[in-house]
Tab-separated table of C-alpha atoms in Angstrom:
chain	number	residue	atom	x	y	z
A	1	MET	CA	76.906	8.808	39.764
A	2	THR	CA	75.995	11.037	36.881
A	3	THR	CA	78.751	12.821	34.994
A	4	ARG	CA	78.020	16.281	33.709
A	5	THR	CA	80.119	18.588	31.667
A	6	HIS	CA	80.030	22.307	32.473
A	7	THR	CA	81.420	24.839	30.071
A	8	ASN	CA	82.711	27.077	32.842
A	9	PRO	CA	82.767	25.029	36.053
A	10	ALA	CA	82.854	27.083	39.244
A	11	LYS	CA	86.064	26.474	41.113
A	12	ASN	CA	85.419	27.487	44.753
A	13	VAL	CA	84.639	24.654	47.143
A	14	LEU	CA	83.371	25.461	50.664
A	15	LEU	CA	84.571	22.705	53.059
A	16	LEU	CA	82.480	22.677	56.276
A	17	ARG	CA	85.327	21.549	58.541
A	18	THR	CA	88.156	22.720	60.618
A	19	PRO	CA	91.401	22.838	58.567
A	20	ALA	CA	94.565	21.146	59.791
A	21	GLU	CA	96.703	23.198	62.200
A	22	GLY	CA	99.995	23.961	60.561
A	23	GLY	CA	101.514	22.073	57.709
A	24	LEU	CA	99.630	20.711	54.744
A	25	ASP	CA	95.863	20.121	54.857
A	26	GLY	CA	94.995	16.945	53.040
A	27	PHE	CA	91.529	18.005	51.879
A	28	GLU	CA	92.613	21.411	50.681
A	29	ASP	CA	95.642	19.929	48.899
A	30	ALA	CA	93.453	17.329	47.135
A	31	PHE	CA	91.180	20.075	45.738
A	32	ASN	CA	94.051	22.391	44.873
A	33	THR	CA	95.662	19.558	42.823
A	34	ARG	CA	92.494	19.303	40.727
A	35	GLY	CA	92.279	23.027	40.053
A	36	TYR	CA	89.725	23.979	42.697
A	37	LEU	CA	89.927	26.736	45.294
A	38	PRO	CA	89.026	25.129	48.583
A	39	ILE	CA	88.003	27.240	51.573
A	40	SER	CA	87.642	25.502	54.992
A	41	VAL	CA	85.250	27.134	57.466
A	42	PRO	CA	84.959	25.511	60.906
A	43	VAL	CA	81.446	24.456	61.832
A	44	LEU	CA	81.779	22.792	65.211
A	45	GLU	CA	83.797	23.370	68.374
A	46	THR	CA	84.988	20.442	70.397
A	47	ILE	CA	84.904	20.136	74.198
A	48	PHE	CA	86.916	17.249	75.692
A	49	VAL	CA	85.279	15.485	78.667
A	50	ASN	CA	86.190	12.705	81.052
A	51	VAL	CA	89.911	13.363	80.657
A	52	ALA	CA	90.655	11.992	84.090
A	53	ASP	CA	88.694	8.797	83.444
A	54	LEU	CA	90.512	8.237	80.101
A	55	SER	CA	93.874	8.985	81.761
A	56	SER	CA	93.129	6.313	84.443
A	57	LYS	CA	92.330	3.767	81.742
A	58	ILE	CA	95.453	4.587	79.789
A	59	ALA	CA	97.677	4.450	82.901
A	60	ALA	CA	96.132	1.099	83.947
A	61	GLY	CA	97.164	-0.431	80.618
A	62	PRO	CA	95.296	-2.855	78.342
A	63	GLN	CA	96.258	-6.113	80.077
A	64	ASN	CA	94.858	-5.061	83.484
A	65	GLN	CA	91.547	-4.311	81.776
A	66	SER	CA	91.462	-7.386	79.542
A	67	LEU	CA	91.326	-5.120	76.500
A	68	SER	CA	92.183	-6.530	73.073
A	69	GLY	CA	91.793	-3.198	71.255
A	70	VAL	CA	90.526	0.345	71.082
A	71	ILE	CA	87.929	1.858	68.758
A	72	VAL	CA	88.536	5.432	67.634
A	73	THR	CA	86.122	6.624	65.003
A	74	SER	CA	87.301	10.250	64.574
A	75	LYS	CA	90.258	12.517	64.861
A	76	ARG	CA	88.737	14.099	67.915
A	77	GLY	CA	88.921	10.833	69.714
A	78	LEU	CA	92.659	10.707	69.047
A	79	GLU	CA	93.003	14.271	70.262
A	80	ALA	CA	91.266	13.206	73.528
A	81	TRP	CA	93.772	10.383	73.840
A	82	SER	CA	96.660	12.764	73.342
A	83	ASN	CA	95.258	15.130	76.012
A	84	ALA	CA	94.987	12.244	78.438
A	85	VAL	CA	98.549	11.147	77.817
A	86	LYS	CA	99.705	14.719	78.487
A	87	SER	CA	97.750	14.665	81.731
A	88	ILE	CA	99.445	11.441	82.759
A	89	ALA	CA	102.896	12.886	82.056
A	90	SER	CA	102.086	16.076	83.915
A	91	ASP	CA	100.733	14.322	87.055
A	92	ASP	CA	103.478	11.732	87.245
A	93	PRO	CA	106.541	12.367	85.038
A	94	GLY	CA	108.223	9.281	86.487
A	95	LEU	CA	105.437	6.902	85.512
A	96	VAL	CA	106.671	3.815	83.769
A	97	PRO	CA	104.528	3.766	80.607
A	98	VAL	CA	102.410	0.695	79.971
A	99	GLY	CA	102.282	-0.782	76.497
A	100	TRP	CA	99.577	0.565	74.126
A	101	SER	CA	101.755	0.898	71.006
A	102	SER	CA	101.131	-2.714	70.026
A	103	VAL	CA	97.426	-2.750	70.836
A	104	PRO	CA	95.125	-2.579	67.771
A	105	PHE	CA	93.407	0.781	67.299
A	106	TYR	CA	90.428	0.352	64.953
A	107	ALA	CA	89.709	3.458	62.872
A	108	ILE	CA	87.074	4.559	60.319
A	109	GLY	CA	88.671	5.812	57.160
A	110	GLU	CA	92.131	7.010	56.275
A	111	ALA	CA	91.658	10.492	57.830
A	112	THR	CA	91.450	8.978	61.366
A	113	ALA	CA	94.340	6.611	60.676
A	114	SER	CA	96.433	9.522	59.327
A	115	ALA	CA	95.747	11.500	62.484
A	116	ALA	CA	96.995	8.590	64.537
A	117	ALA	CA	100.194	8.422	62.478
A	118	GLU	CA	100.724	12.162	62.896
A	119	LEU	CA	100.243	11.838	66.645
A	120	ARG	CA	102.827	9.098	66.890
A	121	ALA	CA	105.291	11.021	64.742
A	122	ALA	CA	104.939	14.061	66.967
A	123	TRP	CA	105.213	12.209	70.249
A	124	PRO	CA	106.806	8.760	70.173
A	125	SER	CA	105.631	6.859	73.275
A	126	ARG	CA	104.398	3.469	74.338
A	127	LEU	CA	101.206	5.318	75.332
A	128	ILE	CA	100.516	6.379	71.749
A	129	PRO	CA	98.651	4.249	69.169
A	130	GLY	CA	100.959	2.306	66.857
A	131	ASP	CA	98.943	-0.502	65.358
A	132	ILE	CA	96.162	1.153	63.291
A	133	ARG	CA	93.718	-1.197	61.626
A	134	GLY	CA	90.605	-1.057	59.460
A	135	GLN	CA	91.137	2.260	57.727
A	136	ALA	CA	91.492	0.755	54.272
A	137	GLN	CA	88.557	-1.633	54.718
A	138	SER	CA	86.041	0.706	56.362
A	139	GLY	CA	84.399	3.938	55.313
A	140	THR	CA	81.356	3.558	57.544
A	141	ALA	CA	80.605	2.373	61.112
A	142	GLU	CA	78.922	-0.751	59.735
A	143	GLN	CA	81.948	-1.678	57.637
A	144	LEU	CA	84.276	-1.055	60.530
A	145	ALA	CA	82.174	-3.232	62.860
A	146	HIS	CA	82.300	-6.189	60.453
A	147	PHE	CA	86.061	-5.731	59.987
A	148	ILE	CA	86.553	-5.763	63.800
A	149	LEU	CA	84.566	-8.970	64.145
A	150	SER	CA	86.650	-10.622	61.401
A	151	ASP	CA	89.957	-9.344	62.804
A	152	LEU	CA	89.219	-10.412	66.348
A	153	SER	CA	88.097	-13.864	65.230
A	154	ALA	CA	91.358	-14.374	63.470
A	155	ARG	CA	93.467	-12.952	66.310
A	156	VAL	CA	91.990	-14.057	69.659
A	157	GLU	CA	90.149	-17.014	71.065
A	158	GLY	CA	87.521	-17.038	73.815
A	159	SER	CA	85.161	-14.370	75.006
A	160	THR	CA	87.432	-13.061	77.751
A	161	ALA	CA	89.726	-11.392	75.222
A	162	ARG	CA	86.969	-9.906	73.128
A	163	ARG	CA	86.694	-6.658	74.968
A	164	LEU	CA	87.343	-3.262	73.393
A	165	LEU	CA	87.642	0.271	74.712
A	166	TYR	CA	85.258	2.400	72.623
A	167	LEU	CA	85.955	6.178	72.596
A	168	THR	CA	82.815	8.129	71.657
A	169	GLY	CA	81.545	11.627	71.173
A	170	ASP	CA	78.083	12.893	72.106
A	171	LYS	CA	76.397	12.233	68.734
A	172	ASN	CA	77.060	8.580	68.039
A	173	ARG	CA	74.758	6.286	66.210
A	174	ASP	CA	74.119	2.810	67.553
A	175	THR	CA	75.060	0.910	64.379
A	176	LEU	CA	78.563	-0.059	65.403
A	177	PRO	CA	77.900	-1.065	69.038
A	178	ASN	CA	74.810	-3.036	67.999
A	179	ILE	CA	76.770	-5.097	65.450
A	180	LEU	CA	79.652	-5.698	67.828
A	181	THR	CA	77.634	-6.644	70.865
A	182	SER	CA	75.525	-8.955	68.719
A	183	GLY	CA	78.808	-10.600	67.669
A	184	GLY	CA	79.815	-11.225	71.282
A	185	ILE	CA	82.140	-8.220	71.728
A	186	VAL	CA	82.075	-6.406	75.056
A	187	LEU	CA	82.449	-2.670	74.729
A	188	ASP	CA	83.856	-0.444	77.428
A	189	ALA	CA	82.350	2.827	76.121
A	190	LEU	CA	83.663	6.143	77.284
A	191	GLN	CA	82.576	9.556	75.955
A	192	VAL	CA	85.652	11.624	75.512
A	193	TYR	CA	84.387	14.686	73.601
A	194	ALA	CA	81.286	16.699	72.826
A	195	THR	CA	80.624	19.127	69.963
A	196	HIS	CA	78.577	22.235	69.566
A	197	GLY	CA	78.121	24.845	66.944
A	198	SER	CA	80.869	27.335	66.426
A	199	PRO	CA	79.582	30.777	67.392
A	200	SER	CA	81.851	32.381	64.823
A	201	PHE	CA	80.545	30.397	61.928
A	202	PRO	CA	78.198	33.075	60.480
A	203	HIS	CA	81.057	35.622	60.632
A	204	ASP	CA	83.604	33.205	59.148
A	205	LEU	CA	81.245	32.265	56.329
A	206	LYS	CA	80.511	35.907	55.518
A	207	ASN	CA	84.239	36.623	55.263
A	208	ALA	CA	84.721	33.673	52.907
A	209	ILE	CA	81.892	34.808	50.677
A	210	GLU	CA	83.025	38.385	50.568
A	211	ASN	CA	86.607	37.286	49.699
A	212	VAL	CA	85.274	35.312	46.692
A	213	GLN	CA	82.956	38.087	45.580
A	214	ALA	CA	85.835	40.504	45.634
A	215	ASP	CA	87.555	38.498	42.897
A	216	PRO	CA	85.471	38.497	39.671
A	217	SER	CA	87.403	35.523	38.351
A	218	GLN	CA	86.061	33.303	41.124
A	219	SER	CA	82.628	31.949	41.962
A	220	TRP	CA	81.141	29.253	44.215
A	221	GLY	CA	80.567	25.749	42.884
A	222	TRP	CA	80.296	23.344	45.807
A	223	VAL	CA	79.562	23.038	49.438
A	224	VAL	CA	80.875	19.861	51.133
A	225	PHE	CA	79.256	18.383	54.291
A	226	PHE	CA	81.186	16.063	56.557
A	227	ALA	CA	78.673	15.095	59.288
A	228	PRO	CA	74.890	15.093	59.863
A	229	SER	CA	75.249	17.145	63.080
A	230	ALA	CA	77.217	19.827	61.337
A	231	ALA	CA	74.832	19.932	58.388
A	232	GLU	CA	71.805	20.492	60.564
A	233	GLN	CA	73.632	23.119	62.631
A	234	VAL	CA	74.675	25.377	59.787
A	235	LEU	CA	71.987	24.875	57.137
A	236	PRO	CA	69.937	27.905	58.188
A	237	THR	CA	72.940	30.151	57.870
A	238	LEU	CA	73.914	28.653	54.538
A	239	LEU	CA	70.382	29.157	53.188
A	240	ASP	CA	70.800	32.875	53.760
A	241	GLN	CA	73.734	32.927	51.347
A	242	PHE	CA	73.327	29.987	48.913
A	243	GLN	CA	70.656	28.229	46.950
A	244	PHE	CA	70.510	24.427	47.114
A	245	GLN	CA	68.483	22.020	45.027
A	246	GLY	CA	65.727	20.029	46.836
A	247	ILE	CA	65.357	16.232	46.517
A	248	ASP	CA	62.755	16.746	43.868
A	249	SER	CA	65.304	17.208	41.019
A	250	SER	CA	62.540	18.346	38.682
A	251	THR	CA	62.320	21.621	40.529
A	252	GLY	CA	65.918	22.602	39.647
A	253	PHE	CA	67.226	25.908	40.963
A	254	ALA	CA	65.176	29.050	41.470
A	255	GLY	CA	65.908	32.475	42.852
A	256	ASN	CA	68.799	34.925	42.735
A	257	LYS	CA	71.162	33.529	45.329
A	258	GLN	CA	74.407	31.795	44.423
A	259	ARG	CA	73.617	28.297	43.156
A	260	VAL	CA	75.839	25.549	44.566
A	261	ARG	CA	76.032	21.779	44.399
A	262	ILE	CA	76.188	19.524	47.451
A	263	ALA	CA	78.841	16.908	48.059
A	264	VAL	CA	79.205	14.712	51.190
A	265	ILE	CA	81.932	12.605	52.686
A	266	GLY	CA	79.977	9.408	52.950
A	267	PRO	CA	76.599	7.553	52.830
A	268	THR	CA	75.460	8.332	56.385
A	269	THR	CA	75.688	12.078	55.748
A	270	ALA	CA	74.086	11.612	52.334
A	271	SER	CA	71.075	9.823	53.825
A	272	PHE	CA	70.642	12.527	56.437
A	273	MET	CA	70.808	15.269	53.831
A	274	ARG	CA	68.173	13.578	51.664
A	275	ASP	CA	65.843	12.098	54.262
A	276	THR	CA	65.909	14.763	56.995
A	277	LEU	CA	66.954	17.999	55.296
A	278	LYS	CA	65.257	17.129	51.991
A	279	LEU	CA	68.181	18.319	49.901
A	280	HIS	CA	69.506	16.851	46.680
A	281	VAL	CA	73.041	15.441	47.036
A	282	ASP	CA	75.056	15.604	43.822
A	283	VAL	CA	78.183	13.688	44.903
A	284	VAL	CA	78.935	11.094	47.589
A	285	ALA	CA	82.591	10.189	48.058
A	286	PRO	CA	83.025	6.476	47.343
A	287	ARG	CA	85.434	6.338	50.301
A	288	PRO	CA	85.867	8.928	53.092
A	289	THR	CA	89.210	10.293	51.905
A	290	SER	CA	90.276	13.621	50.571
A	291	LYS	CA	91.406	12.238	47.210
A	292	ASP	CA	88.196	10.257	46.653
A	293	LEU	CA	86.058	13.215	47.500
A	294	ALA	CA	87.940	15.660	45.233
A	295	SER	CA	88.042	13.071	42.437
A	296	ALA	CA	84.284	12.442	42.584
A	297	ILE	CA	83.515	16.134	42.336
A	298	ALA	CA	86.011	16.518	39.452
A	299	VAL	CA	84.290	13.642	37.594
A	300	PHE	CA	80.883	15.246	38.121
A	301	ASP	CA	82.218	18.537	36.731
A	302	GLY	CA	83.861	16.804	33.794
A	303	THR	CA	87.222	18.282	34.625
């Protein structure tokens, strides 16, 4: 990663994500700590699906399904789990809860693991994930898959116990399931959410831009992308407001629109930005955490 020093680095960072509801937002706090002015603008809306199916699986318990773990690769998957638990409690308040708190939940990155911890703190229950694994060792689906194989090999014997419940969205790549099935893992895959573009994004982005322009001491410096699907969804709207550098770095910037740098949360999004959208990526977070992302941008800016 190239380090560059800017005499007057722009401080505003546009985070293309939904901010945390209530309390402290980890990504915004990480940038605030480093002197940036983060603004989160939601890009996608989530629809939860197959709630009844997930509720049935949770109520049945892991032992009755020969499950030795659960794979949850995003915060939305955990929200789906929470919704299903609420459905169980609503349908049968007297249900004796089966034990999920000691079942390993494999998560990509610290953000997903933190969401699980927050869920358990808000609602202590044997139906809520308690044993979160892999977050420190995995920042990508490939890394998580190899961690799961290693963890299961050390923990269980025989193929009958190597079965995992895999909670998915509607835009999953096949990297993780291919690696796991090749390693003899049986996946019980269930789609629990779907995403689509937020209809209010153009309006929300316009408001964010106008608020910055109203303050002459502020200007834009960075746009941060968190997922390929979100990047593709909002790029046309962003191009109406900002100017990005193409993958041919020799072209530099041209035009009169606000010039901004691109940062991404991980290598999968970086590859999509470069290969599909043909945009130059200035910073890739070394790990998919708020602190690593903010630190990488600060290093690039020389701050």
